[in-house]
Structure formats: C-alpha cells, structure tokens
Coordinates of C-alpha atoms in Angstrom, one line a residue:
Chain A
M1 CA 77.0 234.1 178.1
S2 CA 79.8 233.9 180.6
T3 CA 83.1 235.5 179.8
N4 CA 84.9 233.8 182.6
P5 CA 87.8 231.9 181.0
A6 CA 87.7 229.2 183.7
E7 CA 84.1 228.3 182.8
M8 CA 84.7 228.4 179.1
S9 CA 87.6 225.9 179.2
A10 CA 85.6 223.7 181.5
A11 CA 82.9 223.4 178.9
E12 CA 85.5 222.4 176.3
I13 CA 87.1 219.6 178.2
R14 CA 85.8 216.2 177.2
N15 CA 86.9 212.7 178.0
F16 CA 88.0 210.7 175.0
T17 CA 87.6 206.9 174.5
L18 CA 90.4 205.5 172.6
N19 CA 90.6 202.1 171.0
F20 CA 94.1 200.6 171.1
G21 CA 94.6 197.5 169.1
P22 CA 93.9 194.7 168.4
Q23 CA 96.4 195.2 165.5
H24 CA 98.7 197.7 167.1
P25 CA 102.4 196.8 166.8
A26 CA 102.9 197.7 170.5
A27 CA 100.0 195.5 171.6
H28 CA 102.2 192.4 171.4
G29 CA 99.7 190.3 169.5
V30 CA 96.0 190.8 169.7
L31 CA 95.3 193.0 172.7
R32 CA 92.4 195.3 172.4
L33 CA 92.5 198.1 174.9
I34 CA 89.6 200.5 175.5
L35 CA 91.2 203.6 177.1
E36 CA 89.2 206.4 178.6
M37 CA 91.4 209.5 178.5
D38 CA 91.3 212.9 180.1
G39 CA 93.5 214.8 177.8
E40 CA 96.6 212.6 177.6
T41 CA 96.0 211.0 181.0
I42 CA 94.5 207.5 181.3
E43 CA 91.4 207.4 183.5
R44 CA 90.2 203.9 182.7
A45 CA 91.7 201.0 180.8
D46 CA 89.6 198.0 179.8
P47 CA 91.6 195.2 178.1
H48 CA 89.5 193.0 175.8
I49 CA 91.1 189.6 175.4
G50 CA 90.1 186.4 173.9
L51 CA 90.9 187.2 170.3
L52 CA 93.4 184.3 170.2
H53 CA 91.2 181.9 172.2
R54 CA 91.5 178.4 170.7
G55 CA 89.9 176.4 173.5
T56 CA 93.1 174.5 174.5
E57 CA 91.4 173.3 177.7
K58 CA 88.4 172.0 175.9
L59 CA 90.6 170.3 173.2
A60 CA 92.7 168.6 175.9
E61 CA 89.6 167.1 177.4
Q62 CA 89.0 165.2 174.2
R63 CA 92.6 164.0 173.6
M64 CA 94.9 161.4 175.2
Y65 CA 97.4 162.9 177.7
N66 CA 100.4 162.8 175.3
Q67 CA 98.5 164.3 172.5
S68 CA 98.1 167.6 174.4
I69 CA 101.8 168.2 174.8
P70 CA 102.1 170.0 171.5
Y71 CA 99.2 172.3 172.5
M72 CA 101.3 173.3 175.5
D73 CA 104.0 174.7 173.1
R74 CA 101.4 176.9 171.5
L75 CA 100.3 178.5 174.8
D76 CA 103.2 180.8 175.6
Y77 CA 104.9 180.5 172.2
V78 CA 108.1 182.2 173.3
S79 CA 108.8 179.9 176.1
M80 CA 107.6 176.6 174.8
M81 CA 109.4 174.0 176.9
C82 CA 108.5 175.6 180.2
N83 CA 104.8 175.2 179.4
E84 CA 105.4 171.5 178.5
H85 CA 107.3 171.1 181.8
A86 CA 104.4 172.1 184.0
Y87 CA 102.0 169.9 182.1
V88 CA 104.3 166.9 182.1
M89 CA 105.1 167.4 185.8
T90 CA 101.4 167.3 186.7
I91 CA 100.9 164.0 184.8
E92 CA 104.0 162.5 186.5
K93 CA 102.7 163.6 189.9
L94 CA 99.3 161.9 189.2
L95 CA 101.0 158.7 188.0
G96 CA 103.8 158.7 190.5
V97 CA 106.4 158.2 187.8
E98 CA 110.1 158.8 188.7
V99 CA 112.1 160.8 186.1
P100 CA 115.7 159.7 185.6
E101 CA 118.2 162.2 187.0
R102 CA 119.8 162.9 183.6
A103 CA 116.4 163.8 182.2
Q104 CA 115.9 166.1 185.1
Y105 CA 119.1 167.9 184.3
I106 CA 118.2 168.1 180.6
R107 CA 114.9 169.6 181.5
V108 CA 116.4 172.2 183.9
M109 CA 119.0 173.1 181.3
F110 CA 116.3 173.6 178.6
D111 CA 114.1 175.5 181.0
E112 CA 116.9 178.0 181.5
I113 CA 117.7 178.1 177.8
T114 CA 114.0 178.9 177.4
R115 CA 114.2 181.6 180.1
I116 CA 116.9 183.3 178.1
L117 CA 115.0 182.8 174.9
N118 CA 111.9 184.4 176.5
H119 CA 113.8 187.3 178.2
L120 CA 115.6 188.1 174.9
M121 CA 112.3 188.3 173.1
W122 CA 110.9 190.5 175.9
L123 CA 113.9 192.8 176.0
G124 CA 114.0 193.2 172.3
T125 CA 110.3 194.1 171.9
H126 CA 110.1 196.1 175.1
A127 CA 113.0 198.3 173.9
L128 CA 111.5 198.5 170.4
D129 CA 108.2 199.7 171.8
V130 CA 110.0 202.4 173.9
G131 CA 112.0 203.5 170.9
A132 CA 115.3 201.6 170.8
M133 CA 115.8 199.7 167.6
T134 CA 119.3 198.2 168.0
V135 CA 118.5 196.1 171.0
F136 CA 115.9 194.2 169.1
L137 CA 118.4 193.2 166.4
Y138 CA 121.0 192.2 169.0
C139 CA 118.5 190.0 170.9
F140 CA 117.3 188.2 167.8
R141 CA 120.9 187.4 166.9
E142 CA 121.2 185.3 170.1
R143 CA 117.7 183.8 169.9
E144 CA 118.8 182.2 166.7
D145 CA 121.5 180.2 168.4
L146 CA 119.1 179.0 171.1
M147 CA 116.4 178.1 168.6
D148 CA 119.0 176.0 166.8
L149 CA 119.4 174.1 170.0
Y150 CA 115.7 173.5 170.2
E151 CA 116.0 172.2 166.6
A152 CA 119.0 170.0 167.4
V153 CA 117.2 168.1 170.2
S154 CA 113.6 168.0 169.0
G155 CA 113.6 168.7 165.3
A156 CA 111.5 171.9 165.6
R157 CA 112.7 175.4 166.1
M158 CA 109.9 176.4 168.4
H159 CA 107.1 173.9 169.0
A160 CA 109.4 171.2 170.4
A161 CA 107.1 168.7 172.2
Y162 CA 110.4 167.5 173.7
Y163 CA 109.4 166.8 177.3
R164 CA 107.3 163.7 177.8
P165 CA 105.8 162.1 180.9
G166 CA 108.7 160.1 182.3
G167 CA 111.6 162.1 180.9
V168 CA 112.5 163.7 177.6
Y169 CA 111.9 162.4 174.1
R170 CA 115.6 161.5 173.4
D171 CA 119.1 162.2 174.6
L172 CA 121.2 165.1 173.5
P173 CA 122.6 164.5 170.0
D174 CA 126.4 163.9 169.7
E175 CA 126.6 166.3 166.8
M176 CA 125.5 169.9 166.5
P177 CA 123.9 170.4 163.1
K178 CA 125.8 172.9 160.9
Y179 CA 124.7 175.4 158.3
K180 CA 125.4 174.2 154.7
S181 CA 126.8 176.2 151.9
N182 CA 124.6 177.5 149.2
Q183 CA 124.7 180.1 146.5
W184 CA 123.4 182.9 148.8
R185 CA 125.9 182.2 151.6
S186 CA 129.5 183.2 151.2
E187 CA 132.3 181.0 152.6
K188 CA 133.1 183.7 155.1
D189 CA 129.5 183.8 156.4
L190 CA 129.4 180.1 156.6
K191 CA 132.5 180.0 158.7
R192 CA 131.1 182.6 161.1
Q193 CA 127.7 180.9 161.3
N194 CA 129.3 177.5 162.1
E195 CA 131.5 178.8 164.8
G196 CA 131.4 176.6 167.8
R197 CA 129.3 174.0 166.1
D198 CA 132.1 171.4 165.4
G199 CA 131.5 169.3 168.5
S200 CA 128.4 167.9 170.2
V201 CA 125.3 169.8 171.3
L202 CA 126.8 170.2 174.8
D203 CA 129.9 171.7 173.3
F204 CA 127.8 174.3 171.5
I205 CA 125.9 175.1 174.6
E206 CA 129.1 175.6 176.5
N207 CA 130.4 177.8 173.7
F208 CA 127.2 179.9 174.0
T209 CA 127.3 180.2 177.8
G210 CA 130.9 181.4 177.4
R211 CA 130.1 184.3 175.2
F212 CA 126.6 185.2 176.5
P213 CA 127.6 187.3 179.6
K214 CA 129.5 189.6 177.3
L215 CA 126.4 189.9 175.1
V216 CA 124.3 190.8 178.1
D217 CA 126.8 193.5 178.9
E218 CA 126.2 194.8 175.3
Y219 CA 122.5 195.1 175.9
E220 CA 123.1 196.8 179.2
T221 CA 125.5 199.4 177.6
L222 CA 122.7 200.3 175.3
L223 CA 120.0 200.6 178.0
T224 CA 120.9 200.5 181.7
N225 CA 122.3 204.1 181.9
N226 CA 120.5 205.4 178.8
R227 CA 118.8 208.6 179.7
I228 CA 115.8 208.1 177.4
W229 CA 115.3 204.5 178.6
K230 CA 115.3 205.6 182.2
Q231 CA 112.9 208.5 181.5
R232 CA 110.5 206.0 179.9
T233 CA 110.7 203.3 182.6
V234 CA 111.7 204.7 186.0
D235 CA 108.6 205.3 188.2
I236 CA 106.3 204.0 185.5
G237 CA 103.7 201.3 186.6
V238 CA 104.7 201.2 190.2
I239 CA 103.3 198.3 192.2
D240 CA 104.1 197.7 195.8
A241 CA 104.6 194.3 197.3
D242 CA 101.2 193.9 199.0
L243 CA 99.3 195.1 195.9
A244 CA 101.4 192.8 193.7
K245 CA 100.3 189.8 195.8
Q246 CA 96.7 190.9 195.8
L247 CA 96.8 191.2 192.0
G248 CA 98.1 187.7 191.6
F249 CA 101.5 188.7 190.3
T250 CA 104.2 186.1 190.1
G251 CA 107.7 185.8 188.6
P252 CA 109.7 188.9 187.7
M253 CA 106.6 191.1 188.2
L254 CA 106.5 190.0 191.8
R255 CA 110.2 190.0 192.4
G256 CA 110.4 193.5 190.8
S257 CA 108.3 194.7 193.7
G258 CA 110.7 193.3 196.2
V259 CA 109.2 190.0 197.2
A260 CA 111.9 187.3 197.3
W261 CA 109.9 184.5 195.9
D262 CA 111.0 182.0 193.3
L263 CA 109.6 178.5 193.0
R264 CA 112.9 177.1 191.9
R265 CA 114.2 178.0 195.4
K266 CA 111.1 177.9 197.6
Q267 CA 109.4 174.9 196.3
P268 CA 112.2 173.2 194.3
Y269 CA 111.3 170.8 191.5
E270 CA 113.6 168.6 189.4
V271 CA 117.2 169.3 190.5
Y272 CA 117.1 173.0 191.3
D273 CA 117.9 172.3 194.9
K274 CA 121.4 171.0 193.8
L275 CA 122.2 174.0 191.7
D276 CA 123.7 177.3 192.7
F277 CA 122.0 180.5 191.6
E278 CA 120.8 183.8 193.0
I279 CA 117.3 185.4 192.9
P280 CA 117.4 189.0 192.0
I281 CA 114.7 191.3 193.4
G282 CA 113.8 194.9 192.8
V283 CA 113.2 197.7 195.2
N284 CA 110.7 200.2 193.7
G285 CA 108.5 197.9 191.7
D286 CA 108.6 200.1 188.6
C287 CA 109.3 199.1 185.0
Y288 CA 113.0 199.9 185.4
D289 CA 113.4 197.5 188.3
R290 CA 111.6 194.7 186.5
Y291 CA 114.0 195.3 183.6
L292 CA 117.0 195.0 186.0
V293 CA 115.5 191.8 187.5
R294 CA 115.1 190.2 184.1
I295 CA 118.6 191.1 183.0
E296 CA 120.1 189.6 186.1
E297 CA 117.9 186.5 185.6
M298 CA 119.5 186.0 182.2
R299 CA 122.9 186.0 183.8
Q300 CA 121.8 183.5 186.5
S301 CA 120.2 181.2 183.9
N302 CA 123.5 181.2 182.1
H303 CA 125.2 180.2 185.3
I304 CA 122.7 177.3 185.8
I305 CA 123.2 176.1 182.2
Q306 CA 126.9 175.9 182.8
Q307 CA 126.4 173.8 185.9
C308 CA 124.0 171.5 184.0
V309 CA 126.5 171.1 181.1
T310 CA 129.2 170.0 183.5
W311 CA 127.0 167.5 185.2
L312 CA 125.6 166.1 181.9
R313 CA 129.1 165.5 180.6
Q314 CA 130.0 163.3 183.5
N315 CA 126.8 161.4 183.9
P316 CA 125.5 159.5 180.9
G317 CA 122.4 157.4 181.4
A318 CA 118.8 156.9 180.6
V319 CA 116.6 159.9 179.8
M320 CA 113.2 158.2 179.9
A321 CA 111.7 156.2 182.8
D322 CA 111.7 152.5 182.3
D323 CA 108.0 152.1 182.9
H324 CA 106.5 151.1 179.6
K325 CA 102.9 151.4 180.7
V326 CA 103.5 155.2 180.5
T327 CA 106.5 155.6 178.2
P328 CA 106.9 154.0 174.8
P329 CA 109.5 151.2 174.7
P330 CA 112.6 151.7 172.6
R331 CA 112.2 150.8 168.9
S332 CA 114.9 148.1 169.0
E333 CA 113.3 146.3 171.9
M334 CA 109.9 146.5 170.2
K335 CA 111.2 144.5 167.2
E336 CA 112.3 141.6 169.5
G337 CA 109.8 141.4 172.3
M338 CA 106.1 140.7 172.1
E339 CA 105.4 142.6 175.3
S340 CA 107.1 145.7 174.0
L341 CA 105.1 145.5 170.9
I342 CA 101.9 145.4 172.9
H343 CA 103.1 148.3 175.0
H344 CA 103.9 150.3 172.0
F345 CA 100.5 149.6 170.4
K346 CA 98.6 150.4 173.5
H347 CA 100.6 153.6 174.1
F348 CA 99.9 155.0 170.7
T349 CA 96.3 153.9 170.2
E350 CA 94.7 154.2 173.6
G351 CA 97.3 155.9 175.7
Y352 CA 97.6 155.4 179.4
S353 CA 95.0 155.8 182.1
V354 CA 95.8 158.2 184.8
P355 CA 94.5 157.2 188.3
K356 CA 91.4 159.1 189.6
G357 CA 92.4 162.2 191.5
E358 CA 93.7 165.7 191.0
A359 CA 97.0 167.5 191.0
Y360 CA 98.4 170.9 190.5
A361 CA 102.0 171.4 189.5
A362 CA 103.7 174.7 188.8
V363 CA 107.0 175.7 187.4
E364 CA 108.9 179.0 187.6
H365 CA 108.1 180.0 184.0
P366 CA 110.0 183.0 182.6
K367 CA 106.8 185.0 183.0
G368 CA 105.8 183.8 186.5
E369 CA 104.1 180.8 187.9
F370 CA 102.8 178.6 185.2
G371 CA 100.8 175.8 186.5
T372 CA 98.4 173.2 185.3
Y373 CA 95.6 171.6 187.3
I374 CA 94.5 168.2 186.1
L375 CA 91.3 166.6 187.4
S376 CA 91.3 162.9 186.3
D377 CA 88.4 160.5 186.6
G378 CA 90.7 157.6 185.8
A379 CA 90.4 157.8 182.0
N380 CA 93.0 158.1 179.3
K381 CA 92.1 161.8 178.8
P382 CA 92.0 164.5 181.4
Y383 CA 88.5 165.2 182.8
R384 CA 89.4 168.9 183.3
L385 CA 92.6 170.7 182.5
K386 CA 93.1 174.2 183.8
I387 CA 96.1 176.2 182.7
R388 CA 97.2 178.8 185.1
A389 CA 98.9 181.4 182.9
P390 CA 100.9 184.1 184.6
G391 CA 100.2 186.7 181.9
F392 CA 96.4 186.4 182.6
A393 CA 96.8 187.8 186.1
H394 CA 99.3 190.4 185.0
L395 CA 97.1 191.8 182.2
A396 CA 94.2 191.9 184.6
A397 CA 96.1 194.5 186.5
M398 CA 96.4 196.8 183.5
E399 CA 94.0 199.4 184.9
E400 CA 95.7 199.4 188.2
M401 CA 99.1 200.0 186.5
V402 CA 98.3 202.6 184.0
K403 CA 95.7 204.8 185.8
G404 CA 97.0 208.3 186.0
H405 CA 99.8 207.7 183.5
M406 CA 100.2 209.1 180.0
L407 CA 99.2 207.3 176.9
A408 CA 102.8 206.7 175.9
D409 CA 103.3 204.9 179.2
V410 CA 100.7 202.3 178.4
V411 CA 103.1 201.0 175.8
A412 CA 105.9 200.8 178.4
V413 CA 103.6 199.0 180.8
I414 CA 102.5 196.4 178.2
G415 CA 106.1 195.8 177.5
T416 CA 107.1 195.3 181.1
M417 CA 104.3 192.8 181.6
D418 CA 105.8 190.6 179.0
V419 CA 102.3 189.6 177.6
V420 CA 102.0 186.8 175.1
F421 CA 98.5 186.1 174.0
G422 CA 98.9 182.4 173.4
E423 CA 98.9 181.8 177.1
I424 CA 96.4 184.6 178.1
D425 CA 93.7 183.5 175.7
R426 CA 94.5 179.8 175.7
Chain B
M1 CA 108.3 181.1 209.9
A2 CA 105.3 179.1 211.0
L3 CA 103.8 180.2 214.3
T4 CA 103.2 176.6 215.3
D5 CA 104.5 173.2 214.4
D6 CA 101.0 172.0 213.5
T7 CA 100.5 171.0 209.9
L8 CA 98.2 173.1 207.8
Q9 CA 95.5 170.3 208.1
E10 CA 95.7 170.4 211.9
R11 CA 95.4 174.2 211.9
L12 CA 92.4 174.1 209.6
E13 CA 90.7 171.5 211.7
E14 CA 91.3 173.4 214.9
Q15 CA 90.3 176.8 213.5
F16 CA 87.1 175.8 211.7
E17 CA 85.6 173.2 214.0
E18 CA 82.1 174.6 213.6
L19 CA 82.3 174.5 209.8
D20 CA 81.5 171.4 207.9
L21 CA 84.9 171.0 206.1
K22 CA 86.0 168.0 204.2
I23 CA 89.8 168.0 204.3
S24 CA 91.8 165.5 202.3
E25 CA 95.4 165.1 201.5
E26 CA 96.4 163.6 198.2
L27 CA 99.9 163.7 196.5
N28 CA 101.1 166.1 199.2
E29 CA 98.3 168.6 198.2
L30 CA 95.7 169.6 200.7
T31 CA 92.2 170.0 199.4
V32 CA 89.3 171.5 201.5
E33 CA 85.7 171.1 200.4
V34 CA 83.6 173.8 201.9
E35 CA 79.8 174.4 201.8
A36 CA 78.7 177.3 199.6
S37 CA 77.1 179.0 202.6
D38 CA 80.4 179.1 204.5
Y39 CA 82.6 179.9 201.5
L40 CA 83.1 183.7 201.9
E41 CA 83.6 183.5 205.7
F42 CA 86.1 180.7 205.2
C43 CA 88.1 182.5 202.5
L44 CA 88.3 185.7 204.5
A45 CA 89.6 183.9 207.5
L46 CA 92.2 182.2 205.4
R47 CA 93.6 185.5 204.3
E48 CA 93.2 187.3 207.6
K49 CA 94.2 184.8 210.3
P50 CA 97.9 184.7 211.1
Q51 CA 98.0 181.0 211.1
F52 CA 97.0 180.8 207.4
Q53 CA 98.0 184.1 205.7
M54 CA 96.8 183.0 202.2
E55 CA 97.8 186.2 200.6
Q56 CA 97.4 185.3 197.0
L57 CA 94.8 183.6 194.9
I58 CA 96.8 181.8 192.3
D59 CA 94.0 180.4 190.4
L60 CA 90.2 180.0 190.3
C61 CA 88.4 177.8 187.8
G62 CA 85.1 176.2 187.2
V63 CA 84.5 172.4 186.9
D64 CA 81.5 170.7 185.4
Y65 CA 81.1 167.3 187.1
S66 CA 78.2 166.1 185.0
A67 CA 80.2 163.5 183.0
Y68 CA 82.5 162.4 185.8
E69 CA 83.3 158.7 185.4
Q70 CA 80.7 158.4 182.7
A71 CA 83.2 156.3 180.7
A72 CA 83.0 153.7 183.6
G73 CA 79.2 153.6 183.3
K74 CA 78.6 155.7 186.4
H75 CA 76.2 158.6 186.7
W76 CA 77.1 161.7 188.7
T77 CA 74.5 162.4 191.3
G78 CA 76.0 165.3 193.2
K79 CA 75.9 169.0 192.3
R80 CA 77.0 169.7 188.8
Y81 CA 79.2 172.7 189.1
A82 CA 82.1 173.4 191.3
V83 CA 84.6 176.2 191.7
V84 CA 88.2 175.3 192.5
L85 CA 90.6 177.8 194.0
H86 CA 94.3 177.5 194.5
L87 CA 95.8 179.6 197.2
I88 CA 99.3 180.3 198.3
S89 CA 100.9 181.8 201.4
Y90 CA 104.2 183.4 200.7
R91 CA 105.1 183.8 204.3
L92 CA 104.4 180.2 205.4
N93 CA 105.2 178.7 202.0
E94 CA 102.1 176.7 201.8
R95 CA 99.5 175.9 199.2
L96 CA 95.9 175.0 199.6
R97 CA 93.1 174.0 197.2
I98 CA 89.5 174.8 198.0
R99 CA 86.6 173.2 196.2
V100 CA 83.1 174.5 196.6
F101 CA 80.1 172.9 194.9
V102 CA 77.7 175.5 193.6
E103 CA 74.0 175.2 194.6
E104 CA 71.3 174.9 191.9
D105 CA 72.4 173.3 188.6
S106 CA 70.0 175.2 186.4
F107 CA 71.3 178.6 187.5
P108 CA 74.5 178.3 189.5
V109 CA 75.3 181.3 191.7
I110 CA 78.0 181.7 194.2
P111 CA 79.3 184.8 196.1
T112 CA 82.4 186.5 194.6
V113 CA 85.8 186.6 196.3
V114 CA 86.9 189.8 194.5
D115 CA 86.8 191.7 197.8
I116 CA 89.2 189.3 199.4
W117 CA 91.6 188.8 196.5
K118 CA 91.6 191.3 193.6
S119 CA 93.0 188.7 191.2
A120 CA 89.7 186.9 191.4
N121 CA 88.2 189.5 189.1
W122 CA 89.2 188.0 185.7
Y123 CA 89.3 184.4 187.0
E124 CA 85.6 184.7 187.9
R125 CA 84.8 186.3 184.6
E126 CA 86.5 183.4 182.9
A127 CA 84.5 180.8 185.0
F128 CA 81.3 182.7 184.2
D129 CA 82.2 182.8 180.5
L130 CA 83.2 179.1 180.2
Y131 CA 80.7 177.5 182.6
G132 CA 78.0 180.0 183.2
I133 CA 78.6 180.2 186.9
A134 CA 77.4 183.5 188.2
F135 CA 79.4 185.3 190.9
D136 CA 77.1 187.3 193.1
G137 CA 78.5 190.7 193.9
H138 CA 81.1 190.7 191.1
P139 CA 81.7 194.3 189.9
D140 CA 82.0 193.6 186.2
L141 CA 80.7 190.1 185.2
R142 CA 81.1 190.1 181.4
R143 CA 82.3 187.4 179.1
I144 CA 86.1 187.5 178.7
L145 CA 87.5 184.8 176.4
T146 CA 84.7 184.1 173.9
D147 CA 83.6 186.3 171.0
Y148 CA 81.4 189.3 171.4
G149 CA 77.8 188.1 171.3
F150 CA 78.7 184.4 171.9
I151 CA 75.9 182.1 173.0
G152 CA 76.4 179.2 175.4
H153 CA 79.2 178.2 177.8
P154 CA 81.8 176.3 175.9
L155 CA 83.5 174.2 178.6
R156 CA 80.2 172.7 179.8
K157 CA 80.2 169.0 179.1
D158 CA 77.1 169.2 177.0
F159 CA 78.6 171.8 174.7
P160 CA 79.9 170.1 171.6
M161 CA 83.5 170.2 170.6
T162 CA 82.7 171.7 167.3
G163 CA 80.5 174.5 168.7
H164 CA 77.2 175.5 167.3
V165 CA 78.0 178.2 164.7
E166 CA 80.7 179.0 162.2
M167 CA 81.7 182.3 160.9
R168 CA 82.6 183.5 157.4
Y169 CA 82.8 186.8 155.5
D170 CA 79.9 187.3 153.2
E171 CA 80.8 189.1 150.0
M172 CA 77.2 190.1 149.2
K173 CA 76.3 191.4 152.6
G174 CA 79.7 192.9 153.1
R175 CA 80.0 191.6 156.6
V176 CA 80.8 188.6 158.7
V177 CA 77.9 186.1 159.0
Y178 CA 77.3 183.3 161.4
E179 CA 75.9 180.0 160.2
P180 CA 75.3 176.6 161.8
V181 CA 78.4 174.4 161.8
T182 CA 78.9 172.1 158.8
I183 CA 81.5 169.7 160.3
D184 CA 80.7 166.6 162.3
E185 CA 82.1 165.9 165.7
R186 CA 84.7 163.2 165.4
V187 CA 86.2 161.0 168.2
N188 CA 89.6 159.6 167.3
T189 CA 90.2 157.7 170.5
E190 CA 87.4 156.6 172.8
R191 CA 87.5 157.7 176.4
V192 CA 88.2 154.6 178.5
I193 CA 88.7 154.1 182.2
R194 CA 91.2 151.4 183.0
K195 CA 92.0 150.3 186.5
D196 CA 95.7 149.8 186.9
N197 CA 96.4 148.6 190.4
R198 CA 100.0 149.8 190.3
Y199 CA 98.8 153.3 190.4
V200 CA 96.3 153.1 193.2
H201 CA 97.5 155.4 195.8

C-alpha cells in the first residue's frame, strides 16, 4: 500500500451526479437539472425540460385562429400580452390588416406595462434566490397595481386575451375599478388601496408612472451597491458578445453582453419609431450587468408608457379595424344590420380563412425575441404554428454558463436567465 | 452597413449561381428553398461570407406537409418533411428563412447545423422529438419535450390529438401506469379552406 498522501487523496476524489429539481424552489417552475460535480464545481449540466409540455403548437393546429389567443397567454405566464402581440401580429401580416393607430398605442403601452410586470417578477425571484427577501415583497406590491390594470381592460388579472387580430378587444375604460370595503379591510386600508383610482384607467396609469421611478430607486438601494448581491452576481455566468449570438441569445441576455440590439429600435413594429426611449447595454456580460440592463429597461418602459398616455388622451378613435371579415362587428350594429349578423355568425362559428402563405413576426418580449411562425394552407386554422420562445435558447446555454462555477452559482444563473417554463416547454 | 446596395435576394442569386435555389419574397420576408445536398455548404457560406453575416440562428423547426391543403381536396405529392430555419444578421439587420425538404419520408435524415450555429442543438432535438427528423452528426440527439419513454412523434399529422396512452397512478401497483386513451377525438370546427379574393397577394 502506498503511503504517499497525494495518491491517497486521488483515490478518494469522486465525481458526484446531483439531481436538481424538478420541484426545487430555485428552479423557477419545473426545471430538472442533472449536475455532474467535481467537489463543489460543476463539470456538466444537463437540463431536462418538457415537464410542462402541453402541446400548444399541436392544439393550435386544430383550432380557429382566434381560439388560440388564450393559449398564448399561458406560454410565458408572466408577460402575457407580449405573447399575444407576436401571435396577433403574424396573423395581421398574413391577412394584410391595418391596425388603427389608437390600438397600436394601446398595445405598445400594455407591452411596456407587461415588461415592467415581467421584470418585477424576475427581480423579486432572482433576489430571493440569491438571498434577499425584501425585494421580493417590494416587487409584488407594484405588480398588484399592474395586474389591476390588466383586469380593468380585459377582465382577467393575468390571462387577458386582450389583443385581437385587427386591434384590441375594447377601448380603455373610463373608470378605474376600486376596492370595496368589507369586514376584513379597515377604512384606512381602503383609502390607501384606492389611492389614484378616482379617475379613468389612464389617470391611474399616469399616477403609477409618476411614482414608479422612485420605487425603482428603492430596489436599487437594496441591491445595486449591496456587497452580498455583488459577490453573488459579478463575474458569474460571463458570456461574450460573439458567444451570445452563437447561442441564440436575445433581449436583455444579448444586450447584457454588449450587443446594441433591440427590435423596438432596429426593426420597429407598431408605433415604436415615434417614441423616445434608450436601449441600455452591458459591458461584461455577467449576471450583474444583466441586472443593471433590466433595471434600466424598467425606467425606459416607464418613460414610454408616459408618452403613450399623453398621446392616448389627445386622440380618441377606433381600437379595432373596420374589416368585419376578420373582426367581429359591434353588438349594436349587429342588432340592426343583416350583414353584420352574418359576419358575427361566421366569425364565431367558422372563423376567418387566412390566405395561403407563411409569415414570421417577432416582438421584443421582456425576455428576448418572441416570435411566431405561421404556415397557412388557406384554412381557418393554422397549418403549422411554431413559437420561438426566447427562454428555450437561453436555457440551452445552461452548461456553457455554469461550467466551472460553484453549485450556488447555478441558482444565480437560472435567475439571470429569467426562465419561465410555460414558454420553454410550450 | 451593407457592403453593397444590392438587396439580399440579388446577393444570394449572385453568390450561389451554381446551387439550385428557389428564392421567393412574400410579405417582405425572403424565403430560400435549398436542396438537402447543398444545405450544409449553403448555411456555412451564409454565416461566413461578409455579404451575408447570418450570425444567429433564431429558430429551427420541422414541418410535416402530408396534409397540406387536404381540406381543399388536394393531395400533397412532394416530400413529406421539411426543416425551416430563421436566420438573422445583426450587422446588416436582415432576416432570412431557409426551407429544406428532407429526403426519404420513411426515415428522414438531414445533416446537423450545430457546428455552424450552437443554438441549433436544442432546436434540432425538438424537431427530432416532435417530427422524428434525424439530424446526422448531432452530438446528443435525445428527446427533449416529451415524457421519458414516449413513443411516437406528436406533431406529425397522423398522430392523433388525444395521443395514444394516458397515465394514472395505480394504488395496487404503487406506481404510475400507462393505458390506452379512453377519450374520443372531437372536432368542434371543421377545417375549411375559403378563397377570399380580397386577400390574394
């Protein structure tokens, strides 16, 4: 037997295979990771996905175009309206339908509200994973206001189905719903909760955008110069610009690596070319830079919303295209006109046929480029619908990002990717 | 930043004269149909040549054409499977779609593009999982979205909407068991193809 200590320890070192998830609180849903570890260092990471696969693409093939809009909400279930937007835009492209300008502004406004909604969720959970509890509570406080806005326009707090081919389902309501008193809610609480809700929905949005920058400052006070936060995120999961492109990164993940690319600016859709906003980019491509990029994006979104509110106040008008082969006619018209009645009946029983062809439309989703590719054979249902989810490409780079890092950093990397399984598994 | 003023279509035609490309523009989107034998060479040139610089593979998906226009009473006679790629060039701000029909309907095989774009890895696994298209040279061609031990390729047109098996927990056996499905497939709205002349592009 050898008494050489070097040889002895070599015999004892063994690689461990660790199963992470699918029900780990830091796995953001149902991620199962098989990690091969050398001590505490990751050698290999193999994400197993598909635990939330619902076959959205297959379902869409069997349903009329409009019936699949609610499925889109359930893809990335923290940025619902952005998903709808990409899908609706693809259909509009195929049909060649023009969307009224007011509807375009409403869409842009809600896209940005959704971006804040998404980034708040991301910030809260990312900070929670890394060990900061307070941020989580702060973020959810603001999310509540934004989800109330979703509810005000669509009736649903999350799964809105508000965007329709040809515009949006209805115009912004004149009144912002208020909390009602009940035995569990004191008068004082009621007053605080109903603050800013006296006017219309636009008034409430304006009220929100007025106080939001200060709230972002609050989150930043807790994190940006926080020593523990920096230790956990600086130089973790570094990806340079070329590798980020190779790996299919889009959105904040790409911009964090220093690529100045934003679809809202480079391939503008709706009315983004008329709005003033800046695109933040990172330098080092680590988790901390991506954090800074997303924080700044929230501020920019806030600025865009303010511009939309100003425009929407001054320009009333239609929010749905006046093409009743594609959009349902107004209820009042339907009761008078025979043609409208027929249109209504056709629209809800058979749907509309989309001309033969194919189209791909993408939006700058909070997580990256979210696109849908529709191949139509001229029927009232898509022949093939492919959903390009940004998170899918990001998660595929898991091994690339965590190799050589410690186990605890895996959690930070999952957080920075902003993974949501609804869109990855589809 | 384009090196020339030629459109992407002109540049493609000029560069790939010897390849049998079918280039079409529709709704401001350029689609190139390439033969399976030229596929790899074509993709590599798109990434490497300065006049294209397609740095990123945005998306790759399979398509099963077997029921295309069936609702209009037509029968698809071409190759059954196709792979569709969406590429983007950040420097030139251009997008391109590539479609390549896969040889052999019974066992579709096509070379992998993982060595050209790393992001193809999971996209190809997905196309393999959902359509059964095999990617020759892929480093890790496993199923990705469906369950462990799943049989069949769910997005093929002959795969029923309800699937073949359903799963439940069996108290007696103390484990999950698979059984044939008990629900019937149901069609709420028929698939119809209507010609609407207003939308003919």
